[in-house]
């Protein structure tokens, strides 16, 4: 399948940005990897194996990284940040495990999904372990406000997952409902990582709010781009098939926009495909063609650009600082990432 | 199926004890029910419906009750106990929901199991919601020690569930490993409810430890009796079929004892039945006969009696007090309960 050519308003130099960001965060990434490794062990081998499978396979470590950068931007200079940061990777991993059970996923990042190897029971229970362990690790930091942000985030995430399930196979979802779902399923945890970083770094209330907002908009943009990649991405780069969302009955913004703009005949055809028992590769290509033609991809990417803009503006209250530059570059990178 | 006649060392007056306890705790139970009802609502209807199904169907409310009684025994007299107490029912409900997914359960308390109505995805996600909501509710109490006990308990519970799954279809489990599993899967949360009650009630370290130990031994006894009821219980009273454990490949103490004492021929026959693809009703009757004859039920109940004894002794450090009497009676009731 051809990969989609990025619109000209987005810089094609994603590899350049990636290299630049990587040079700045390399040592933090090493610390994060070592800390994940240290915490992944359990006296029960199955837990370590499943956790290693879901967390050891080339994740971006975006959430821990944002927590560390946020605390640093607020003045933290010690090394206790890293243990707290991996909590966000643990929660993310737990939600991926439970998602795979919910979606009957077969692949994740070019590997068989955990549930296809260890079955639903093991995956549900290891997910539970990772959630609980996250809270236990956070309690050690003796900070109620951090625990409040974290438990509020996981509660909203769980509600978001239920909401997405309730909406599945429903083409009538509007943009507002969709934004509510992606706020809860993606933005809330990214936002919490930034806010917790701020609290941990001793932020003022304004700084905390700024980083919370940065994470929120970054998270929305991240998910919007993700949703376009499910139409336009390269299968090999993504490590999972494209067209997943439609197959799982998820109407995302590219499709929601397309339906809103479509003539009744197109709308009817989309409805037929979307609600069919099975969605064949040619059906997906047909939907993709309609989405491309309607401008659904551009519309979604424009929305992502606006959120990236808001994310960067949220950082305006901070003075110039290398960490601020890194956060700005991460926001830019979200727009041109291909995986 | 005939129900098993309780050995003579156990008082048959379970209805008397039940009535006496109920008279003491009636108003607390009403407060607990009202508080569960108040907290069960979510803006997402499916969450309320599934939560209501799992929590509205005649549970014993043992965990919230123990939390309230423990705090009262340590001197608490206000009304903020009840919101904290229902956290333990929420966590219990979440673990039941995930258990039903893990065990492919069809019934619970005379009703279809939630997963047979709403499917695994909904049940997994509502379970996640209840776990997260529990932490969020607890954070409101602004007490790190309580959060520490709670997150440590749920982490151990999750490990216990994985451990039980790993041991399933394994007849070689010994008594020590079995005790480790039931400690984690049952005793840990009951013990945490008592310990949190103590902390909330302003207990001294000795009082806190006493109530933790009370809950631990009570929890072990509770599960031991449960495991005998799966062999000897009345199907109608229990609200679920007997023989569940064997069908799910769980070797509990009555069977573990029987295997340890059995002649090679009996051991071989038990192994054949236990490892078969399907366990027919007549297979269960055959196993039950062997377990009864070997004294596996008496052995397990004797062990339960010892733990009840230890639970009651743990309370020795407290002076005479009506709440202490209630806790003692609850411990006695665990031995003669039929459901």
XYZ file of C-alpha atoms in Angstrom:
678
model
C 0.000 0.000 0.000
C 1.337 3.424 -0.900
C 2.010 5.628 2.038
C 0.265 8.946 2.062
C 2.256 12.024 1.043
C 2.241 14.568 3.860
C 0.552 17.850 2.985
C 3.045 20.586 2.180
C 2.246 22.568 5.327
C 3.944 19.893 7.378
C 7.712 19.745 7.381
C 8.876 16.538 5.738
C 12.081 16.564 7.776
C 10.765 14.227 10.421
C 14.063 12.354 10.560
C 15.934 15.609 11.237
C 13.620 16.577 14.077
C 13.816 13.047 15.440
C 17.620 13.107 15.465
C 17.695 16.510 17.125
C 15.257 15.480 19.839
C 17.064 12.201 20.378
C 20.388 13.964 20.926
C 18.762 15.983 23.711
C 16.963 13.132 25.452
C 19.318 10.200 24.935
C 20.522 10.029 28.530
C 16.994 10.371 29.907
C 15.825 7.532 27.667
C 18.643 5.332 28.976
C 17.643 6.109 32.558
C 14.003 5.306 31.743
C 14.876 1.988 30.084
C 17.052 0.939 33.020
C 14.341 1.869 35.516
C 11.621 -0.019 33.613
C 13.899 -3.024 33.536
C 14.534 -2.782 37.270
C 10.808 -2.595 38.101
C 9.498 -5.182 35.687
C 10.606 -8.145 37.751
C 8.120 -10.015 39.863
C 8.527 -13.153 41.907
C 5.909 -14.571 39.543
C 7.627 -15.282 36.212
C 4.500 -14.904 34.020
C 4.108 -11.300 35.208
C 7.682 -10.434 34.235
C 7.349 -12.151 30.863
C 4.085 -10.468 29.851
C 5.192 -7.079 31.201
C 8.485 -7.391 29.340
C 6.607 -8.285 26.159
C 4.340 -5.253 26.302
C 6.967 -2.794 27.570
C 10.108 -4.134 25.985
C 9.138 -3.822 22.375
C 10.323 -0.418 21.259
C 7.808 1.906 22.828
C 8.417 5.627 22.502
C 8.557 6.181 26.288
C 6.775 9.448 25.544
C 4.927 9.606 28.876
C 7.911 9.034 31.213
C 9.973 11.403 29.113
C 7.362 14.167 29.369
C 7.149 13.700 33.121
C 10.935 14.060 33.463
C 11.148 17.074 31.138
C 8.225 18.786 32.884
C 9.806 18.413 36.302
C 13.122 19.656 34.952
C 11.482 22.691 33.369
C 10.082 23.521 36.830
C 13.516 23.336 38.378
C 14.006 19.738 39.516
C 17.619 18.596 39.245
C 17.801 15.315 41.214
C 17.466 11.700 40.111
C 14.282 10.614 41.879
C 12.262 11.694 38.838
C 12.890 8.520 36.897
C 11.114 6.061 39.242
C 8.048 8.249 39.212
C 8.246 8.666 35.448
C 8.019 4.944 34.682
C 4.675 4.813 36.506
C 3.222 6.432 33.386
C 4.709 3.745 31.155
C 3.304 1.048 33.474
C -0.197 2.552 33.328
C 0.101 2.951 29.576
C 1.205 -0.686 29.244
C -1.687 -1.876 31.453
C -4.151 0.008 29.274
C -2.612 -1.479 26.108
C -2.939 -4.987 27.546
C -6.603 -4.467 28.430
C -7.239 -2.749 25.083
C -5.888 -5.753 23.238
C -8.330 -7.985 25.112
C -11.193 -5.591 24.375
C -10.306 -5.247 20.684
C -9.326 -8.905 20.173
C -6.091 -7.500 18.731
C -3.762 -9.894 16.963
C -0.721 -7.697 16.493
C 0.980 -4.784 18.206
C 4.235 -3.256 16.960
C 5.064 -6.082 14.538
C 4.628 -8.685 17.270
C 1.763 -10.957 18.197
C -0.458 -9.188 20.740
C 0.008 -10.502 24.295
C -3.483 -12.020 24.421
C -2.733 -14.215 21.405
C 0.250 -15.698 23.247
C -0.893 -15.874 26.866
C -4.674 -15.720 26.475
C -7.112 -13.168 27.841
C -6.981 -14.291 31.503
C -3.239 -13.803 31.891
C -3.311 -10.490 30.068
C -6.212 -9.093 32.129
C -4.470 -10.069 35.369
C -1.019 -8.775 34.430
C -2.718 -5.503 33.413
C -4.294 -5.359 36.881
C -0.895 -5.974 38.421
C 0.678 -3.115 36.454
C -2.098 -0.700 37.472
C -1.755 -1.596 41.149
C 2.018 -1.569 41.072
C 1.867 1.937 39.549
C -0.103 3.229 42.503
C 2.151 1.443 44.956
C 5.233 3.016 43.347
C 3.600 6.455 43.411
C 2.538 6.167 47.061
C 6.242 5.965 47.887
C 6.553 9.613 46.834
C 4.329 10.641 49.721
C 2.465 13.300 47.742
C -1.334 13.307 47.815
C -1.673 15.810 44.960
C 0.303 13.528 42.650
C -1.882 10.581 43.662
C -4.962 12.672 43.049
C -3.886 13.553 39.499
C -2.958 9.941 38.815
C -6.132 8.297 40.122
C -8.301 10.916 38.510
C -6.511 10.216 35.202
C -6.944 6.443 35.361
C -10.612 6.831 36.308
C -11.229 9.094 33.316
C -9.253 6.690 31.097
C -11.410 3.754 32.155
C -14.564 5.780 31.502
C -13.123 6.741 28.106
C -12.506 3.121 27.182
C -16.075 2.222 28.103
C -17.335 5.219 26.135
C -15.363 4.146 23.072
C -16.783 0.646 23.378
C -20.331 1.991 23.674
C -19.779 4.132 20.576
C -18.322 1.276 18.556
C -20.142 0.376 15.343
C -21.814 3.777 15.559
C -21.291 6.047 12.577
C -23.365 8.804 14.163
C -20.628 9.911 16.569
C -19.992 13.622 16.114
C -16.703 15.490 16.403
C -17.407 16.610 19.952
C -18.093 13.082 21.205
C -14.994 11.855 19.374
C -12.861 14.537 21.069
C -14.281 13.479 24.425
C -13.226 9.877 23.743
C -9.668 10.721 22.626
C -9.249 13.186 25.474
C -9.996 10.397 27.904
C -8.258 7.541 26.150
C -5.035 9.347 25.203
C -4.744 12.960 26.309
C -5.607 12.425 29.977
C -2.569 10.254 30.738
C -0.120 12.386 28.734
C -1.508 15.452 30.441
C -1.219 13.770 33.846
C 2.423 12.880 33.137
C 3.196 16.559 32.469
C 1.164 17.799 35.435
C 2.741 15.286 37.824
C 6.168 16.311 36.514
C 5.270 19.915 37.303
C 4.059 19.102 40.824
C 7.131 16.960 41.471
C 9.353 19.765 40.182
C 7.797 22.231 42.616
C 5.851 24.231 40.016
C 3.739 27.284 40.803
C -0.010 26.791 40.170
C 0.391 28.649 36.826
C 3.300 26.474 35.743
C 1.393 23.335 36.721
C -1.631 24.451 34.718
C 0.593 25.359 31.745
C 2.177 21.913 31.649
C -1.182 20.211 32.154
C -2.529 22.154 29.138
C 0.604 21.377 27.112
C 0.121 17.654 27.769
C -3.584 17.824 27.008
C -3.142 19.447 23.602
C -0.123 17.312 22.772
C -2.140 14.207 23.602
C -5.060 15.257 21.406
C -2.693 16.044 18.524
C -0.903 12.734 19.038
C -4.159 10.790 18.775
C -5.405 12.816 15.788
C -2.212 11.992 13.912
C -2.552 8.362 15.000
C -6.033 8.291 13.543
C -4.806 9.625 10.192
C -1.966 7.067 10.158
C -4.544 4.306 10.369
C -5.636 5.491 6.891
C -2.349 6.625 5.437
C 0.450 4.890 7.315
C 2.973 2.406 6.093
C 2.182 -1.075 7.364
C 5.818 -2.011 7.896
C 6.710 1.202 9.721
C 3.596 1.101 11.896
C 4.049 -2.527 12.875
C 0.337 -3.148 12.590
C -2.131 -3.252 9.721
C -3.768 -0.016 8.615
C -7.561 0.119 8.568
C -7.680 -1.261 12.117
C -10.080 1.382 13.385
C -12.725 0.636 10.775
C -12.363 -3.078 11.335
C -12.874 -2.501 15.062
C -15.927 -0.330 14.370
C -14.209 2.903 15.455
C -15.254 6.028 13.605
C -12.349 8.480 13.979
C -12.176 12.093 12.834
C -11.148 11.461 9.184
C -14.240 9.301 8.735
C -16.531 11.458 10.907
C -15.632 14.472 8.763
C -16.127 12.490 5.555
C -19.596 11.349 6.632
C -20.604 14.855 7.633
C -19.647 16.201 4.202
C -20.838 13.219 2.161
C -23.767 13.066 -0.271
C -26.534 10.698 0.846
C -25.403 7.981 -1.579
C -21.834 8.036 -0.245
C -23.118 8.149 3.319
C -25.267 5.092 2.630
C -22.348 3.175 1.115
C -20.075 4.055 4.067
C -22.784 2.848 6.436
C -23.058 -0.465 4.609
C -19.327 -1.098 4.743
C -18.933 0.076 8.339
C -21.737 -2.114 9.663
C -20.884 -5.259 7.676
C -19.879 -8.390 9.576
C -16.494 -8.435 7.907
C -14.519 -5.608 6.319
C -12.462 -6.855 3.385
C -9.220 -5.184 2.233
C -11.031 -3.784 -0.827
C -13.693 -2.268 1.433
C -11.022 -0.465 3.406
C -9.429 0.822 0.183
C -12.837 2.102 -0.901
C -13.382 3.919 2.418
C -9.852 5.286 2.322
C -10.466 6.643 -1.189
C -13.624 8.429 0.035
C -11.842 9.792 3.117
C -8.925 11.060 1.006
C -11.231 12.653 -1.550
C -13.398 14.376 1.071
C -10.401 16.052 2.688
C -10.878 14.127 5.959
C -7.139 13.606 6.382
C -6.277 17.290 5.852
C -9.093 18.333 8.179
C -7.816 16.025 10.908
C -4.197 17.127 10.444
C -5.279 20.780 10.529
C -6.992 20.090 13.826
C -3.777 18.395 15.059
C -1.763 21.455 14.005
C -4.073 23.714 16.019
C -3.615 21.549 19.103
C 0.169 21.493 18.653
C 0.033 25.275 18.386
C -1.947 25.480 21.627
C 0.450 23.052 23.305
C 3.402 25.244 22.403
C 1.614 28.440 23.434
C 0.920 26.888 26.836
C 4.680 26.969 27.419
C 4.881 30.729 26.822
C 4.956 31.482 30.544
C 8.300 29.678 30.889
C 11.512 31.569 30.138
C 13.877 30.275 27.446
C 15.399 26.986 28.571
C 16.840 23.980 26.694
C 14.115 21.763 28.207
C 11.450 24.142 26.936
C 12.972 23.817 23.445
C 12.837 20.030 23.718
C 9.161 20.140 24.674
C 8.468 22.437 21.719
C 10.319 20.090 19.383
C 8.416 17.081 20.707
C 5.186 18.930 19.911
C 6.428 19.614 16.362
C 7.528 16.024 15.965
C 4.029 14.730 16.796
C 2.839 16.272 13.532
C 5.350 14.628 11.259
C 5.767 11.281 12.946
C 5.091 8.317 10.701
C 4.851 5.674 13.404
C -27.368 -33.102 46.016
C -27.405 -33.716 49.778
C -25.798 -31.001 51.740
C -22.984 -32.028 53.994
C -23.708 -32.348 57.713
C -21.429 -30.057 59.678
C -19.057 -31.867 62.009
C -20.222 -31.772 65.605
C -17.421 -29.440 66.712
C -19.103 -26.641 64.794
C -22.174 -25.042 66.273
C -25.139 -25.733 64.046
C -26.872 -22.569 65.209
C -25.710 -20.498 62.286
C -29.109 -18.804 61.988
C -28.931 -17.719 65.654
C -25.466 -16.220 65.241
C -26.545 -14.562 62.009
C -29.563 -12.952 63.673
C -27.478 -11.759 66.596
C -24.830 -10.232 64.369
C -27.444 -8.681 62.125
C -29.128 -6.932 65.043
C -25.796 -5.306 65.900
C -24.831 -4.222 62.405
C -28.188 -3.401 60.812
C -27.717 0.352 60.795
C -24.157 0.075 59.473
C -25.365 -2.166 56.651
C -28.002 0.411 55.721
C -25.378 3.148 55.637
C -23.124 0.960 53.477
C -25.926 0.160 51.012
C -26.893 3.819 50.681
C -23.271 4.827 50.116
C -22.682 2.154 47.477
C -25.816 3.338 45.732
C -24.647 6.939 45.836
C -21.232 6.108 44.368
C -22.296 3.633 41.728
C -23.582 6.250 39.328
C -21.472 7.291 36.384
C -22.256 9.612 33.509
C -21.741 6.511 31.374
C -24.828 4.311 31.785
C -23.083 0.992 31.041
C -20.750 1.536 33.987
C -23.658 2.075 36.379
C -25.539 -0.934 35.031
C -22.634 -3.386 35.271
C -21.539 -2.028 38.659
C -25.082 -2.296 39.946
C -25.294 -5.873 38.678
C -22.125 -6.993 40.441
C -22.675 -4.987 43.636
C -26.431 -4.959 43.919
C -27.030 -8.627 44.174
C -27.007 -9.460 47.847
C -23.335 -9.362 48.702
C -22.381 -9.753 52.328
C -20.664 -6.339 52.506
C -18.153 -8.076 54.777
C -15.215 -5.856 53.799
C -16.873 -2.443 54.319
C -18.402 -3.703 57.530
C -15.040 -4.849 58.882
C -13.491 -1.499 58.006
C -16.234 0.351 59.904
C -16.107 -1.932 62.929
C -12.309 -1.762 63.065
C -12.293 2.026 63.047
C -14.995 2.085 65.727
C -13.051 -0.335 67.907
C -10.127 2.117 67.715
C -12.313 4.986 68.842
C -13.760 6.563 65.694
C -17.266 7.938 66.214
C -17.970 10.123 63.146
C -19.697 9.344 59.861
C -16.848 9.711 57.348
C -16.055 6.013 57.808
C -18.706 4.820 55.376
C -17.339 6.437 52.175
C -13.961 4.907 52.867
C -15.529 1.561 53.704
C -17.231 1.124 50.328
C -13.839 1.372 48.618
C -13.293 -2.209 49.783
C -16.579 -3.335 48.207
C -15.608 -1.579 44.954
C -12.241 -3.322 44.844
C -13.882 -6.626 45.705
C -16.446 -6.104 42.919
C -13.699 -5.220 40.416
C -11.844 -8.395 41.296
C -15.040 -10.467 40.925
C -15.653 -8.967 37.472
C -12.126 -9.768 36.312
C -12.297 -13.212 37.933
C -15.420 -14.020 35.972
C -13.609 -13.141 32.749
C -10.616 -15.238 33.787
C -12.731 -18.234 34.835
C -15.281 -17.933 32.014
C -17.898 -18.016 34.776
C -21.519 -18.396 33.790
C -23.235 -17.748 37.102
C -22.652 -15.767 40.262
C -25.130 -15.638 43.147
C -28.006 -17.219 41.190
C -27.631 -14.680 38.378
C -25.903 -14.840 35.031
C -22.288 -13.647 35.435
C -21.725 -10.116 34.080
C -19.504 -11.329 31.232
C -22.300 -13.535 29.877
C -24.558 -10.462 29.611
C -22.181 -7.663 28.607
C -19.246 -9.611 27.190
C -15.628 -9.665 28.325
C -14.660 -6.205 26.996
C -17.297 -4.314 28.982
C -16.608 -6.321 32.120
C -12.827 -5.818 31.939
C -13.264 -2.062 31.484
C -15.888 -1.586 34.192
C -13.578 -3.531 36.511
C -10.785 -1.083 35.636
C -13.120 1.802 36.359
C -14.008 0.409 39.803
C -10.333 -0.072 40.689
C -9.434 3.474 39.663
C -12.490 4.993 41.296
C -11.527 3.224 44.539
C -8.146 4.929 44.567
C -9.691 8.262 43.666
C -12.167 7.959 46.548
C -9.380 6.988 48.943
C -7.108 9.854 47.875
C -9.821 12.188 49.181
C -8.977 11.016 52.701
C -5.554 12.584 52.411
C -3.758 9.756 54.194
C -0.676 8.219 52.607
C -0.540 5.264 54.989
C -4.080 4.230 54.010
C -3.135 4.505 50.327
C -0.039 2.447 50.982
C -2.022 -0.381 52.588
C -4.584 -0.265 49.784
C -2.177 -0.259 46.828
C -0.012 -2.871 48.441
C -3.127 -5.034 48.910
C -4.312 -4.721 45.304
C -0.802 -5.438 44.006
C -0.624 -8.622 46.100
C -4.151 -9.555 44.985
C -3.220 -9.223 41.314
C -0.117 -11.344 41.887
C -2.299 -13.894 43.686
C -4.711 -14.115 40.777
C -1.833 -14.701 38.372
C -0.383 -17.297 40.747
C -3.709 -19.127 40.902
C -3.914 -19.111 37.121
C -0.380 -20.465 36.804
C -1.220 -23.247 39.282
C -4.451 -24.169 37.513
C -4.707 -27.752 36.263
C -1.839 -28.576 38.598
C -2.531 -31.272 41.152
C 0.963 -30.985 42.605
C 0.246 -27.768 44.519
C 1.104 -28.265 48.177
C -0.613 -26.817 51.228
C 1.926 -24.021 51.582
C 1.502 -22.831 47.982
C -2.273 -23.049 48.358
C -2.133 -20.896 51.518
C -0.028 -18.344 49.630
C -2.687 -18.180 46.901
C -5.663 -17.766 49.271
C -3.763 -15.251 51.375
C -3.309 -13.101 48.321
C -6.653 -13.682 46.667
C -8.876 -13.357 49.737
C -7.125 -12.590 53.007
C -5.122 -9.596 51.789
C -8.156 -7.415 51.045
C -10.056 -8.398 54.194
C -6.934 -7.755 56.212
C -6.443 -4.385 54.458
C -10.042 -3.400 55.277
C -9.382 -4.036 58.977
C -5.989 -2.330 58.946
C -7.302 0.729 57.111
C -10.179 0.894 59.606
C -7.608 0.862 62.392
C -5.489 3.614 60.804
C -8.585 5.702 60.096
C -9.722 5.205 63.695
C -6.400 6.500 65.027
C -5.092 3.148 66.250
C -1.780 2.666 68.024
C 0.762 0.556 66.085
C -0.167 -2.458 68.264
C -3.889 -1.992 67.636
C -3.281 -1.619 63.906
C -1.225 -4.807 63.833
C -3.873 -6.643 65.895
C -6.643 -5.724 63.456
C -4.450 -6.530 60.459
C -3.814 -9.988 61.925
C -7.516 -10.430 62.777
C -8.427 -9.672 59.139
C -5.710 -11.939 57.798
C -6.791 -14.977 59.810
C -10.473 -14.255 59.231
C -9.814 -14.054 55.493
C -7.955 -17.358 55.431
C -10.737 -19.042 57.420
C -13.354 -17.511 55.140
C -11.672 -18.934 52.037
C -11.059 -22.341 53.629
C -14.777 -22.614 54.438
C -15.587 -21.427 50.914
C -13.431 -24.196 49.523
C -15.263 -26.827 51.581
C -18.636 -25.412 50.466
C -17.649 -26.036 46.866
C -17.731 -29.724 47.828
C -20.507 -29.779 50.388
C -22.688 -26.739 49.796
C -26.287 -26.527 48.739
C -26.580 -25.376 45.148
C -29.686 -23.274 45.806
C -28.268 -21.590 48.897
C -24.899 -20.909 47.266
C -26.377 -19.470 44.102
C -23.766 -21.226 42.014
C -23.044 -24.839 41.152
C -20.834 -26.841 43.480
C -17.750 -28.492 42.001
C -16.744 -25.222 40.352
C -13.173 -25.354 41.610
C -12.456 -28.750 40.087
C -14.091 -27.738 36.833
C -11.858 -24.645 36.758
C -8.795 -26.755 37.497
C -8.329 -25.374 41.020
C -6.966 -27.791 43.582
C -8.107 -26.477 46.978
C -7.180 -27.788 50.412
C -9.809 -30.567 50.637
C -8.416 -32.090 47.437
C -4.761 -31.297 48.199
C -5.112 -33.148 51.507
C -6.889 -36.048 49.814
C -4.144 -36.419 47.221
C -1.434 -36.296 49.853
C -3.068 -39.120 51.807
C -4.232 -41.180 48.841
C -2.969 -44.578 47.701
C -1.244 -44.523 44.285
C -4.342 -45.978 42.564
C -6.633 -43.275 43.993
C -4.067 -40.602 43.185
C -3.921 -41.833 39.607
C -7.704 -41.807 39.263
C -7.919 -38.240 40.702
C -5.275 -37.106 38.250
C -7.212 -38.593 35.324
C -10.428 -36.804 36.323
C -8.736 -33.515 37.186
C -6.845 -33.289 33.917
C -9.681 -34.433 31.634
C -11.002 -31.985 29.042
C -14.447 -32.058 30.605
C -15.518 -32.915 34.131
C -18.932 -34.572 34.166
C -21.309 -34.419 37.150
C -20.572 -38.074 37.970
C -16.829 -37.301 37.967
C -17.393 -34.568 40.524
C -19.476 -36.962 42.680
C -16.659 -39.486 42.504
C -14.058 -36.904 43.570
C -16.355 -35.628 46.302
C -16.733 -39.170 47.624
C -12.939 -39.586 47.765
C -12.503 -36.197 49.444
C -15.186 -36.990 52.044
C -13.755 -40.408 52.756
C -10.187 -39.131 53.130
C -11.187 -36.570 55.740
C -10.256 -33.650 53.462
C -13.297 -31.626 54.543
C -12.640 -32.108 58.269
C -8.964 -31.296 57.790
C -9.826 -28.070 55.986
C -12.448 -27.074 58.550
C -9.998 -27.816 61.385
C -7.544 -25.483 59.717
C -10.328 -22.859 59.408
C -11.074 -23.245 63.122
C -7.432 -22.638 63.978
C -7.417 -19.447 61.925
C -10.664 -18.253 63.524
C -9.072 -18.924 66.884
C -6.027 -16.846 65.932
C -8.274 -14.089 64.574
C -10.101 -13.874 67.904
C -6.880 -13.998 69.921
C -5.558 -11.081 67.881
C -8.280 -8.969 69.482
C -7.098 -9.792 73.028
C -5.285 -6.482 73.354
C -8.579 -4.588 73.119
C -10.674 -4.095 76.264
C -14.258 -5.403 76.362
C -16.394 -3.423 73.923
C -19.621 -4.216 72.012
C -17.729 -3.785 68.710
C -15.131 -6.289 69.838
C -17.949 -8.757 70.543
C -19.324 -8.199 67.045
C -15.922 -8.904 65.503
C -15.653 -12.076 67.577
C -19.105 -13.177 66.479
C -18.295 -12.504 62.835
C -15.259 -14.748 63.212
C -17.439 -17.497 64.705
C -20.011 -17.056 61.973
C -17.419 -17.634 59.259
C -17.180 -21.231 60.466
C -20.843 -22.054 60.274
C -21.864 -20.047 57.265
C -23.518 -22.045 54.513
C -23.315 -19.426 51.773
